[in-house]
Structures are given as structure tokens and as C-alpha cells.
Coordinates of C-alpha atoms (C1' of nucleotides) in Angstrom, one line a residue:
Chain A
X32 CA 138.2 257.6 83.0
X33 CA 135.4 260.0 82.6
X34 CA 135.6 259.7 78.8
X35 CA 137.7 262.0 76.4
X36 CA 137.3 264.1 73.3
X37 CA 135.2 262.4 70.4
X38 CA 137.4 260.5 68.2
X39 CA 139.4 263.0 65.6
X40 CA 139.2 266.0 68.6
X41 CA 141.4 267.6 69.8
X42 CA 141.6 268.6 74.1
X43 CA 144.3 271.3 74.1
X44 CA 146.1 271.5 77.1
X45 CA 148.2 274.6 77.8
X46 CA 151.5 273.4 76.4
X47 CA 149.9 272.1 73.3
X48 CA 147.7 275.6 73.1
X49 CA 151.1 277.5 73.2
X50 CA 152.5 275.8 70.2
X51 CA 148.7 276.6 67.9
X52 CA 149.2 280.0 69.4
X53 CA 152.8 280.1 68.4
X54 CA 151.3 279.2 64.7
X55 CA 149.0 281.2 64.4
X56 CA 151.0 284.3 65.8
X57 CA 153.6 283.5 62.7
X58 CA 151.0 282.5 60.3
X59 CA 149.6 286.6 61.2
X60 CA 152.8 288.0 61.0
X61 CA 153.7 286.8 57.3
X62 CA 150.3 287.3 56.5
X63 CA 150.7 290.5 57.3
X64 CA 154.1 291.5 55.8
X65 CA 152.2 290.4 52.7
X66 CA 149.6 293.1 52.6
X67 CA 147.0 290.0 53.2
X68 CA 144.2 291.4 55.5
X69 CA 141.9 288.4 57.7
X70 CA 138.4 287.5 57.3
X71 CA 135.9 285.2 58.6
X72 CA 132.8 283.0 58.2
X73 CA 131.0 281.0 59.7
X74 CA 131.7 277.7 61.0
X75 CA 128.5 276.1 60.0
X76 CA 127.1 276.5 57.0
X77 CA 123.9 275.4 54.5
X78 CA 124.5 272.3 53.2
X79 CA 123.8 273.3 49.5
X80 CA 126.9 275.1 50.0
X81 CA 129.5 272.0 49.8
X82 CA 126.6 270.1 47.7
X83 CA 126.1 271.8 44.6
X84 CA 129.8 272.3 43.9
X85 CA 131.7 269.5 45.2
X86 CA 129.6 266.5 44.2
X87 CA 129.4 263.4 46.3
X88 CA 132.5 262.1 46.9
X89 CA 133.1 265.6 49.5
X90 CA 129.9 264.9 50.6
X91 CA 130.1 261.6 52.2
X92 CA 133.0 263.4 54.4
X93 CA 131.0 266.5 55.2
X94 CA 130.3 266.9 59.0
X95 CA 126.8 267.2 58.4
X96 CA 123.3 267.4 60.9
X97 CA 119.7 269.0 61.1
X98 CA 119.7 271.9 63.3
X99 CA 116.9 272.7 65.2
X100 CA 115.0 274.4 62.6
X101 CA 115.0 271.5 59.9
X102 CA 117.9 273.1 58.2
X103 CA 120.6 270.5 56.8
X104 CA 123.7 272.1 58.0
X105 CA 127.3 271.3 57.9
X106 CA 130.6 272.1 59.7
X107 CA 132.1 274.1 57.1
X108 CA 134.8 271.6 55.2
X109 CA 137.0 274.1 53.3
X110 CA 137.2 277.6 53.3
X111 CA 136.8 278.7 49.4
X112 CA 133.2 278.5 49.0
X113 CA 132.5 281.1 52.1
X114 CA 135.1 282.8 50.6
X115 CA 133.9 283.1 46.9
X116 CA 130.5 284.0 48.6
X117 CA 131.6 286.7 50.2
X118 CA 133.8 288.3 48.0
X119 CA 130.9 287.5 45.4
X120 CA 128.5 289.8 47.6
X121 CA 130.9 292.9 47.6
X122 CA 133.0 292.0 44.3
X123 CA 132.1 295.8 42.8
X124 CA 133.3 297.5 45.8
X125 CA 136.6 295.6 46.5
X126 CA 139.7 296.9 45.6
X127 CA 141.2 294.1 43.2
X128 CA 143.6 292.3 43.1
X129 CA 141.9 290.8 46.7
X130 CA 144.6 290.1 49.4
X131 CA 142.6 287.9 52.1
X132 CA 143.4 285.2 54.5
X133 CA 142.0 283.2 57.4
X134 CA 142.5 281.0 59.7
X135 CA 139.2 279.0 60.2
X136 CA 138.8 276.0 61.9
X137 CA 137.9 273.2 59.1
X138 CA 135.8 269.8 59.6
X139 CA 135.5 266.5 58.2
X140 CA 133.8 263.3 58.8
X141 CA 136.3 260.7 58.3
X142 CA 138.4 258.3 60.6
X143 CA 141.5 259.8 62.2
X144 CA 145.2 259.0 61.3
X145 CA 148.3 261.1 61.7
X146 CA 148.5 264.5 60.5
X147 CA 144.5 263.8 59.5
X148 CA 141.8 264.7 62.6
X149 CA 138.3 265.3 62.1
X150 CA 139.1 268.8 62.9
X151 CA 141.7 271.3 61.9
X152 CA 142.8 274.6 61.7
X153 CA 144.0 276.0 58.1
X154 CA 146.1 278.8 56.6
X155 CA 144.1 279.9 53.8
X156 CA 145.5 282.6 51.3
X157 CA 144.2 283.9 48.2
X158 CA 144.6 286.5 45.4
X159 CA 141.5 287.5 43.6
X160 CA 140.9 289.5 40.7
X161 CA 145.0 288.7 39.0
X162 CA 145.1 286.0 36.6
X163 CA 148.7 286.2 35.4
X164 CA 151.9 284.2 36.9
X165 CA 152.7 287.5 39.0
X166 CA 149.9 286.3 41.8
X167 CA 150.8 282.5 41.4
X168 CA 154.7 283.6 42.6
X169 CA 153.3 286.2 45.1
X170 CA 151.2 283.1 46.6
X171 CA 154.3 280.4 46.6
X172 CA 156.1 282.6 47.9
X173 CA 154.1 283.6 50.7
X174 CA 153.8 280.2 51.9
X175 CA 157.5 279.3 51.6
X176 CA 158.3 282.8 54.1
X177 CA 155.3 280.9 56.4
X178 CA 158.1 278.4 56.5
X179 CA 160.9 280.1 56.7
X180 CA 159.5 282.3 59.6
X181 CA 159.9 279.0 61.2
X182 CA 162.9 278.2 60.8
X183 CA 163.0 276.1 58.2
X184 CA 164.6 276.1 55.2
X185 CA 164.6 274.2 51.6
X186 CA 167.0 271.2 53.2
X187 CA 163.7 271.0 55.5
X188 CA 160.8 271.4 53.5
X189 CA 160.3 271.3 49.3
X190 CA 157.9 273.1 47.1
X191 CA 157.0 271.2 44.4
X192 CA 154.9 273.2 41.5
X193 CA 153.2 271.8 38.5
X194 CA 150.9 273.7 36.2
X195 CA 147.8 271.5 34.6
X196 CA 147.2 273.5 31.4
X197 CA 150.7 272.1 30.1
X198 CA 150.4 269.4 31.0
X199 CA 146.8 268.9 29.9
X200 CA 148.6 270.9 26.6
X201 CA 151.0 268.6 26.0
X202 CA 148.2 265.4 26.5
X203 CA 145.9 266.6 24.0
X204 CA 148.6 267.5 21.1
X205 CA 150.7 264.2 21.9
X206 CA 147.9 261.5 22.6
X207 CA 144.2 263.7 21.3
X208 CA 143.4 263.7 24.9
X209 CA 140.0 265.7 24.8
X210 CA 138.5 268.4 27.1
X211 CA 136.2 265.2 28.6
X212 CA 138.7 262.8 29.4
X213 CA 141.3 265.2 30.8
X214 CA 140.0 264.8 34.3
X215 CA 139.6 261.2 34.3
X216 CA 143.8 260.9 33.0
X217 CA 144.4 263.5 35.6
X218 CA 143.1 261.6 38.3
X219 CA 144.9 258.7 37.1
X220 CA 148.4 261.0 36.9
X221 CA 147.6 261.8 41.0
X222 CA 147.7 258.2 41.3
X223 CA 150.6 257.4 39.7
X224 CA 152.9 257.8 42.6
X225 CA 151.5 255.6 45.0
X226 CA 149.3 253.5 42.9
X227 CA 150.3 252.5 39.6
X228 CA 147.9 249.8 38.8
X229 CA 145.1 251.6 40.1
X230 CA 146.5 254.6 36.7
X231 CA 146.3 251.7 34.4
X232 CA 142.5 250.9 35.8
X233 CA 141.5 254.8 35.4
X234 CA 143.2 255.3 32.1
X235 CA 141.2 252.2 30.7
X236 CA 138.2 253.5 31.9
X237 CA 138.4 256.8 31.1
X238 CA 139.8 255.8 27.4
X239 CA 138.4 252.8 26.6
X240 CA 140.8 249.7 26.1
X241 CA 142.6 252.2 23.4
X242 CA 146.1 251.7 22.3
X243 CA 146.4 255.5 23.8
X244 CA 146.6 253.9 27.1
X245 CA 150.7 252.0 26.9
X246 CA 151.7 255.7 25.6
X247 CA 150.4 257.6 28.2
X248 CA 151.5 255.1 31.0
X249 CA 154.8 255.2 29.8
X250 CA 155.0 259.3 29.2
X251 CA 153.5 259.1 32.9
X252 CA 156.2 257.2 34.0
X253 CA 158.9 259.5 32.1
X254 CA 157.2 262.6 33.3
X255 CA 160.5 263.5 35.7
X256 CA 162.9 263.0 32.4
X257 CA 160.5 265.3 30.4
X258 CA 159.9 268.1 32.6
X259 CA 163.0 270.3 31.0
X260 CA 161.0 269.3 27.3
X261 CA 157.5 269.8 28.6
X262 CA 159.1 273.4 30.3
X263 CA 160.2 274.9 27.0
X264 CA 156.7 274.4 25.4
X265 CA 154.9 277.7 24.6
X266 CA 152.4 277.0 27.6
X267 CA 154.4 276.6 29.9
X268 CA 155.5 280.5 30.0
X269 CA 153.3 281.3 32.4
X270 CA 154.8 279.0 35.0
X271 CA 158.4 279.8 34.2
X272 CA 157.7 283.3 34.9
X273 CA 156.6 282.4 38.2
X274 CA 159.9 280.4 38.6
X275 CA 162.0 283.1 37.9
X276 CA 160.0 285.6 39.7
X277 CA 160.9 283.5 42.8
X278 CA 164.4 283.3 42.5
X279 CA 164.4 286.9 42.2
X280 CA 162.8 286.6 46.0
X281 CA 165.5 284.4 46.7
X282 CA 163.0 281.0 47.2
X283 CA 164.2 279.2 44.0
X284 CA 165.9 276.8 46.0
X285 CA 163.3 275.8 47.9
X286 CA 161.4 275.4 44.6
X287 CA 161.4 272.2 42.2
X288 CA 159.0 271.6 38.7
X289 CA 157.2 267.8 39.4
X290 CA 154.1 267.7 36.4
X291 CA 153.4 264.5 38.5
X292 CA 152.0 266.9 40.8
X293 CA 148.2 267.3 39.7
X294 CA 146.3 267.6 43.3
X295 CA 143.0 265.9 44.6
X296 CA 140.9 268.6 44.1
X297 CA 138.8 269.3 40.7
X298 CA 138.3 272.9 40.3
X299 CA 142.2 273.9 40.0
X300 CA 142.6 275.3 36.5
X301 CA 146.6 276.5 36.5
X302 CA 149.4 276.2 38.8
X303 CA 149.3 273.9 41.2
X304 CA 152.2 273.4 44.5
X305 CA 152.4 271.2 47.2
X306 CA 154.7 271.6 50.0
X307 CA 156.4 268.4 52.0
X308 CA 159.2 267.9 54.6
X309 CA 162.2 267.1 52.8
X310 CA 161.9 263.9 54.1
X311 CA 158.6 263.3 52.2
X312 CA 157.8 261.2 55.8
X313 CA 154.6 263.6 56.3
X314 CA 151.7 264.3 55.0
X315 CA 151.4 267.4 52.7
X316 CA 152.4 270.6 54.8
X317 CA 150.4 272.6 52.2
X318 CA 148.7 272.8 48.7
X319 CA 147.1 275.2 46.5
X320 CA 147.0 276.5 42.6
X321 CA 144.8 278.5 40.5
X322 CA 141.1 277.8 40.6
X323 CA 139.8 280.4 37.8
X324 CA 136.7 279.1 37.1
X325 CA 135.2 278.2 41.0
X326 CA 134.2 281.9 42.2
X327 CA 132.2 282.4 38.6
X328 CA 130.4 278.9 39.6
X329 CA 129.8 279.2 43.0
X330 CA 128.6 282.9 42.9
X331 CA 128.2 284.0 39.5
X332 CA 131.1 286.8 39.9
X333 CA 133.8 286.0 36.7
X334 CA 137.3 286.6 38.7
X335 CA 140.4 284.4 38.6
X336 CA 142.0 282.8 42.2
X337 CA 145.0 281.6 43.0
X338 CA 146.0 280.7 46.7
X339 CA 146.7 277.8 49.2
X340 CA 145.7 276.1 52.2
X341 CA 147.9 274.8 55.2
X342 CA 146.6 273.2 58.0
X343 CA 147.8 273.5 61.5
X344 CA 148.1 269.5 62.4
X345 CA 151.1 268.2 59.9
X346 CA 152.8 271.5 60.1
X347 CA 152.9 270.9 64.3
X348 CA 154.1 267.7 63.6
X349 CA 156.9 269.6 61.2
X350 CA 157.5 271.4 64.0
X351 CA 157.6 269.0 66.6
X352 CA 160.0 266.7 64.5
X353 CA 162.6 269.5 64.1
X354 CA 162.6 270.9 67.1
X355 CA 161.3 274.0 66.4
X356 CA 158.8 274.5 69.1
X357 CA 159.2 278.1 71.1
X358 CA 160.4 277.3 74.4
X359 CA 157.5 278.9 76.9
X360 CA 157.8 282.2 76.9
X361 CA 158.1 283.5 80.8
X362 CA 154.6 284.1 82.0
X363 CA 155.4 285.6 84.9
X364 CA 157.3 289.0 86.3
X365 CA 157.6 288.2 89.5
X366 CA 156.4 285.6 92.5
X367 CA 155.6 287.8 95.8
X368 CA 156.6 285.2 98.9
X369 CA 155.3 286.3 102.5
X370 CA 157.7 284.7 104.9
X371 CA 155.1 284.7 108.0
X372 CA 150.9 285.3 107.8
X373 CA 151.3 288.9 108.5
X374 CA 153.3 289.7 105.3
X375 CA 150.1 288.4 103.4
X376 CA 148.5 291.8 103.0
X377 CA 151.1 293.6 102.3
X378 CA 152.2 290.7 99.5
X379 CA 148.7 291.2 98.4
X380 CA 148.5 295.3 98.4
X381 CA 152.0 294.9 96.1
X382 CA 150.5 292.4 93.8
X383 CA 147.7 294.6 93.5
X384 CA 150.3 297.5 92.3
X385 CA 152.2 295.6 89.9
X386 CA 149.6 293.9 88.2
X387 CA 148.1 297.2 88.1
X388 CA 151.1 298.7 86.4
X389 CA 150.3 295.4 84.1
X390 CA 153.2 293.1 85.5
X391 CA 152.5 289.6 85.5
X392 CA 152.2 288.7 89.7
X393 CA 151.3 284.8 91.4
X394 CA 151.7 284.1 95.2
X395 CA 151.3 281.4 97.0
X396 CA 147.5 281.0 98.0
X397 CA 148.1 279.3 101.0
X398 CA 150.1 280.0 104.3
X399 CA 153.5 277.8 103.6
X400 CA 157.0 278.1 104.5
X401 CA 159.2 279.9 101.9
X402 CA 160.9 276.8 100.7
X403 CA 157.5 275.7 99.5
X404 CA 156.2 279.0 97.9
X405 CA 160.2 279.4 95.8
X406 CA 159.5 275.9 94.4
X407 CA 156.1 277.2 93.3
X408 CA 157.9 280.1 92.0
X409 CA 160.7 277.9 90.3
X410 CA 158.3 275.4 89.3
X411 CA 156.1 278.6 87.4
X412 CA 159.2 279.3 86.1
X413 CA 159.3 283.1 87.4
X414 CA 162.4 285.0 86.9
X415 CA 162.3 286.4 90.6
X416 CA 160.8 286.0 93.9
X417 CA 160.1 288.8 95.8
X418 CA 160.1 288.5 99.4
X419 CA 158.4 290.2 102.4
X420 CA 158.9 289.2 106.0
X421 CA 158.7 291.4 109.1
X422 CA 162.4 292.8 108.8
X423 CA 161.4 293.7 105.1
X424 CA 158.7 295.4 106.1
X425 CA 160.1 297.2 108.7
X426 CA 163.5 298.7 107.1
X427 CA 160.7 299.2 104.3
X428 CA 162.4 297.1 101.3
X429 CA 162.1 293.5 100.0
X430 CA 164.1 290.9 99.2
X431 CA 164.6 290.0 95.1
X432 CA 165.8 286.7 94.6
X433 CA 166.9 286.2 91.1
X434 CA 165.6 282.3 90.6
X435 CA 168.1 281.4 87.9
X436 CA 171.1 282.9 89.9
X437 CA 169.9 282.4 93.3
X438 CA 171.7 285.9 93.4
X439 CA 169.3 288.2 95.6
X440 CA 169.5 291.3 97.3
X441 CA 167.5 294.3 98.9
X442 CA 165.3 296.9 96.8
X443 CA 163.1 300.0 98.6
X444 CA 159.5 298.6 98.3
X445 CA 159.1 302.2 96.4
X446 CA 161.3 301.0 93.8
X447 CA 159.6 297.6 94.1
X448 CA 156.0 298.8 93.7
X449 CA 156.7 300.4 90.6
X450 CA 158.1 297.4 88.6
X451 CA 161.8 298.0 89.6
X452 CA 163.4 295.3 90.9
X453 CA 167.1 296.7 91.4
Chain B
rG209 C1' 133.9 253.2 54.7
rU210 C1' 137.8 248.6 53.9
rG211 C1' 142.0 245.9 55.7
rG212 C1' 146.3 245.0 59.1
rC213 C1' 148.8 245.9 63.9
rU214 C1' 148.4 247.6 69.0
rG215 C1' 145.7 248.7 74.0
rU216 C1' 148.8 247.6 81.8
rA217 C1' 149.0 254.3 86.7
rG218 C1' 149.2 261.2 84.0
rC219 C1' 154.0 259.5 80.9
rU220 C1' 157.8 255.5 79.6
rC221 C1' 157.6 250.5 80.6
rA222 C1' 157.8 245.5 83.8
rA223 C1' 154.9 241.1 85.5
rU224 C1' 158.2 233.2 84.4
rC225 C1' 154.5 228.2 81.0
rG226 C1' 148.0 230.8 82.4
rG227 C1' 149.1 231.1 89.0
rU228 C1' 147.4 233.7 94.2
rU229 C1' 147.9 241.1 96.9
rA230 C1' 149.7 243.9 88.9
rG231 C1' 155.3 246.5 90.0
rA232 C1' 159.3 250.3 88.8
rG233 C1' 161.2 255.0 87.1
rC234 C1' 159.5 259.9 85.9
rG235 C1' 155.6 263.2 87.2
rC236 C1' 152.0 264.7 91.2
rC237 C1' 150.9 265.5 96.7
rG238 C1' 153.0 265.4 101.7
rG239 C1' 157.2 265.0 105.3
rA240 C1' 162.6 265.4 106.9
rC241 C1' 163.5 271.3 106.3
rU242 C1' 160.3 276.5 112.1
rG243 C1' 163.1 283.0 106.9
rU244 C1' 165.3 280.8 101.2
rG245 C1' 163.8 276.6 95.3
rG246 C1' 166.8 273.0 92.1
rC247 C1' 170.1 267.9 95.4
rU248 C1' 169.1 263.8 98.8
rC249 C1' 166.1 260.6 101.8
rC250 C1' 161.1 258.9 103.5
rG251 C1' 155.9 258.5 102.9
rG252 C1' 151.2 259.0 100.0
rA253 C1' 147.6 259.2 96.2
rG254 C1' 146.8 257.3 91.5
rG255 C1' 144.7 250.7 88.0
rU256 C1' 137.6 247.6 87.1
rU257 C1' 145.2 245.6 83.0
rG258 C1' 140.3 250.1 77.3
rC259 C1' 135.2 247.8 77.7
rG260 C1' 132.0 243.3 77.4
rG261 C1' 131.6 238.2 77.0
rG262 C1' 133.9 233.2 76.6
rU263 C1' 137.5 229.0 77.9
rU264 C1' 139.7 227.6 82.7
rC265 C1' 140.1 225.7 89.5
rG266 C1' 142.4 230.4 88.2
rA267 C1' 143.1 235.3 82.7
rU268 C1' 147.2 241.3 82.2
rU269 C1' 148.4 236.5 79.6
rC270 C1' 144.3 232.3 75.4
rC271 C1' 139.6 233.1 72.2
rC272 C1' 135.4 236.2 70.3
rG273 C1' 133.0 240.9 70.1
rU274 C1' 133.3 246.1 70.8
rC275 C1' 135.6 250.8 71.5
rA276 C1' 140.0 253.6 70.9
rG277 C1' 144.9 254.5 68.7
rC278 C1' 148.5 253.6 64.9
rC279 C1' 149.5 252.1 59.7
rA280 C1' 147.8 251.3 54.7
rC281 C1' 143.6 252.0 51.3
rC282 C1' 139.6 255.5 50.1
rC283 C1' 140.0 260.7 50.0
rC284 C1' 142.8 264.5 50.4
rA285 C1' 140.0 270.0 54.2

RNA sequence: GUGGCUGUAGCUCAAUCGGUUAGAGCGCCGGACUGUGGCUCCGGAGGUUGCGGGUUCGAUUCCCGUCAGCCACCCCA
């Protein structure tokens, strides 16, 4: 064994390649039948970047080195801060609202588990410059059609939306939950689900040992009961408009309102989704929500976000699990077989002329009998094999076998040399 | 970063209680098959049993360490 790829890397051999390629071709093609148009950054970035907005807890799993220079660098970690610089930089001259994606290749330092390597590549899509519920929708739904242009559909995969500000609305009016301590009970509402005593640890630090804390376990623990209550509050307008703005694109199925859904991340301000298989045995296929506030922080440009990230890892897995992987797509035309070491220039001169009429053309590159080079051929999966021998060339045609068949018959060369093959 | 489980050929797995030369199927290469693939038969390559140490006459097997993978936590790109 002459090593492998560093832990949390990825070596992508062709069949693997095909299905990222497959990905990304449909992750482009919704992209663009949502007006989004694709930029990029750069993979490495200044470490201040990350620093000064994301505090240390992203830090410690920043892919971070000195170049060459001195410089502290790191392996970019999320898209949205290149993104809010750039769009910081030109924000007078862009056309809002902003349609942009990407599809950059994200890093972290951290050990490796399923659906979780140290490298990744993500979906990113964002609307900039439209703060109402209108964007939010257009965002959702963009990312449910990413899943639909593979074949899934809601008995496969769930969007499950939240919005902070009622919740946070409903927090402070029902239990004087202030500005300050909002994050902290927050935090402790993302834990809920899979750690309940660790909620009752965060609420007591973040409230004090106050007799607020038994209330807001147990709304926490009602929060599925309430969400038809906490819906019909005044806040929570903006997110029922975005409901009903996607049934009216036909997604509301795929759609369902969880307020235990808060996400990881700080600087959302709004809506927030996640997307998960439908049998909730993956990670997270995608998440995203409103971040108002970031692009004003990071580059002093006031404009309000909205828009989601989805990697390429679980979503493979997605794949993988429900079969959904393109079969390989027939690489070649045609495989040219020479029957004796004389037909070898002439099998060359017409692989020459095909591929120069932009057909896809292998032969054998050694001298071997024709059961050898049709196994290659099968084997390549080529839908024909063209042969040349002597009586070929002499009566001036060649043989097409038709490899699925085994059908063949006998086609002028002229035909033949211009991609005609009966 | 913390804890648990697991490491035998490219893949899936065998190997008695610790026993002598670590096997099989699939895949790969070649042959039977000289102008026709898929089937069949035969042969071959491929292993420091993840790595290092310990116990033992003897370790794939037992112990320790380490590395890697998986799972959970942390965190959630």
C-alpha cells in the first residue's frame, strides 16, 4: 500500500466522478431555470475572514496554515463571507434583487464520519437585496426542484421550515425572554431534539436558576402541539406567505412548519429550512434561512439575504440509497477492430475521420485476435464494433456489429467514415 | 477534540481451542478459441492478516500502543 488520501479526502475514481458530475450537471440546470447566474472565489482565503465574524468555536475547525509569505491563511470553510465581499465590492452596480450561486469546494478541520469529510462540495444559493417572504419561497423552492430534478419526491425527502422571529416573538411576550438571552435559549431549542438535558443545562445558564426555566422546557417540549397557535400570531405572516406561495408552485407537500427547527448557525435572522430524507436516517441534505444582518457586518453594505447551502456528500448518499444514480452514459460511438496487422492503418485513418467529425472512437492498441478486441469493445460498453479485415477492405465496406444484438451487417466505408453506420 | 466498536487480496468473506505453506467467490491478466464478445473450462498475478511492540515453542487469533474506518458526542460547512 503506497498510502491513500489524507483522512476526510476524497480519491475520485471515474465511477464515483460520474455521479459529482451528474450533481453538479442538475445542481446547473435548476440553477439555471431559476435565473441564478454562478460565481466564484477563492479557495483559500485570509484568515481574518472566518475570524472576525464567526468567533472561535468555527475557528478551531478552520483548515488553517502560514503560506509562504507569513500570511495566516485558510481553506475557505463556507461560502457567504466571499460572497458578501464580493457583492459588497460591486453592491451599487448590481442589479438587485441578486440571483447568484456556486458550487465551491468547502473545508474543514474536523474528524470524518458519514456524510461529514474534511472536504466537500456545496450548492450555495442566495437572493440579495429582497427582504420580504417572496425570496424566502423563491429559495425553498429552488432547493426542493434540486430534489425533484432527481427524482425524488416529498415521500423521499421533507422540508422542514421554521422562522426565528416568531418564535423569538412569542419567547419574549410569553416568558420576557430579552434580546440577550435569546441566543443562548435558542441554542438550547437546537438541542432539544437530541439532547434534552443538555436544554435544561443551557436554559439555566443562560437564565439563571429562574422559575422561567420549567415553562420554557415544557413550551419546548409542546412546540409540535403549538405550531397551528404560534402560526396565527401576527409575526408569523411573513412565513405563511411563503407557505402559501409554495403551494401555489405546487411544493406544499413537500413542506412541513417544525419551530423546533432553529439551525447551528448564529447569524440567521428569519426563515430558517432544513431538508432530510424522509427517513430522517441521514444527515441534513440542506439548510439555509435569512441572514439580514451578515453582509452589513462583514462588509459594511446594509442588504438583506436569504439562501441555502447543500453539500455534495449526504445528497450522494441520498442518491446512492434510492437508487438514483445515472447509469453511465455510453462513452463511446464506436470500437474500430482490425481482424489482421494490415487493417491497422486503415482502422487508424478511420478513427482519425470519425473522431474528427467528433465521434467518440477506441481500438485495440495491440495486435489481438478479434475475440479479444470485441470483449474490449463489450467490456467499454460500445454500442458497435466496426470491423476491417482484408475482404472489408477490398469490396471497400466494413462490418457493423451491433454489440447488444450481436446483429451485424455490411456498410460502404463512405457511409462509414462519415458517422453512418447503416 | 472526547468516548465506544471494527481492521484478513481491488471487493465480499473463510481459516477448529493459539498450531505448521492464510483460502474461496467476484474482479483483473493469460490460455483453450488461428475472422466474431457475453457462456464454459484451465492457469496466473495479487497478502509484511493496517502498522509497531508484548505474551508464547508457535499469533490472523490473546494483550498494549498507534494509524485508519464506522458510530455517538462536540459542531454543524
Amino acid at each position: 500500500m503506497q498510502g491513500q488520501a489524507l483522512p476526510g479526502f476524497r480519491d475520485s475514481y471515474p465511477e464515483e466522478l460520474a455521479l459529482r458530475n451528474y450533481i453538479f450537471t442538475t445542481w446547473r440546470d435548476v440553477a439555471r431555470r431559476y435565473g441564478f447566474q454562478e460565481y466564484d472565489g477563492p479557495p483559500l482565503e485570509p484568515l481574518e475572514l472566518y475570524v472576525e465574524k464567526s468567533g472561535e468555536e468555527l475557528v478551531q475547525q478552520l483548515y488553517t496554515f502560514e503560506d509562504r509569505g507569513g500570511r495566516k491563511v485558510a481553506l475557505r470553510p463556507e461560502m457567504t463571507p466571499t460572497l458578501a465581499r464580493m457583492v459588497g465590492a460591486r453592491a451599487q452596480a448590481l442589479k438587485k434583487p441578486i440571483r447568484w450561486f456556486s458550487i465551491p469546494q468547502l473545508f474543514r478541520y474536523e474528524r470524518q464520519q458519514r456524510g461529514r469529510l474534511k472536504e466537500h462540495f456545496q450548492l450555495n444559493m442566495d437572493i440579495i437585496g429582497e427582504p420580504g417572504p417572496a425570496a424566502d419561497a423563491e429559495v425553498m423552492a429552488a432547493a426542493l426542484d434540486t430534489l425533484r430534478a432527481f427524482d425524488l419526491g416529498p415521500s423521499d425527502v421533507r422540508l422542514r421550515v421554521s422562522d426565528r422571529r416568531i418564535v423569538a416573538a412569542h419567547l419574549a411576550a410569553r416568558y420576557q425572554v430579552s434580546g440577550t438571552e435569546l441566543p443562548g435559549v435558542l441554542a438550547g431549542l437546537d438541542k432539544w431534539d437530541r439532547n434534552p438535558a443538555e436544554t435544561d443545562a443551557i436554559l439555566r445558564k443562560v437564565l439563571g436558576n429562574d422559575t422561567r426555566v420549567g415553562p420554557i422546557l415544557g413550551f419546548m417540549s409542546g412546540l409540535r402541539e403549538q405550531a397551528d397557535a404560534l402560526q396565527r400570531l401576527p409575526v408569523a405572516e411573513p412565513l405563511n406567505e411563503c407557505c402559501s406561495r409554495l403551494e401555489a408552485m405546487g411544493l406544499r407537500q413537500f413542506v412541513e412548519v417544525d419551530f423546533r427547527i432553529v439551525r447551528g448557525l448564529a447569524y440567521y435572522t428569519g426563515v430558517v429550512f432544513e431538508l432530510f430524507d424522509a427517513g430522517n436516517s441521514l444527515r441534513a441534505i440542506c439548510g439555509g434561512g435569512r441572514y439580514d444582518d451578515l453582509l452589513k457586518e462583514i462588509s459594511g453594505i446594509d442588504l438583506p439575504c436569504v439562501g441555502f447551502g447543500m453539500g455534495d456528500v449526504v445528497l450522494g448518499e441520498l442518491l446512492r440509497e434510492h437508487g438514483k444514480q445515472p447509469e453511465a452514459p455510453t462513452q463511446l460511438d464506436a470500437f474500430l477492430v482490425a481482424v489482421g496487422g494490415e487493417d491497422v492503418d486503415p482502422v487508424l485513418k478511420l478513427a482519425s475521420q470519425l473522431r474528427g467529425g467528433g465521434l467518440a472512437v477506441e481500438y485495440a492498441l495491440r495486435n489481438q485476435p478479434i475475440r479479444k478486441q470485441l470483449e474490449l469493445a463489450a467490456a467499454r460498453g460500445a454500442p458497435r464494433a466496426v470491423i476491417i479485415g482484408p475482404d472489408e477492405r477490398k469490396a471497400k465496406v466494413a462490418i457493423v456489429r451491433d454489440l447488444k444484438t450481436g446483429r451485424q451487417r455490411k456498410v460502404s466505408l463512405a457511409k462509414v467514415r462519415k458517422g453512418i453506420f447503416r
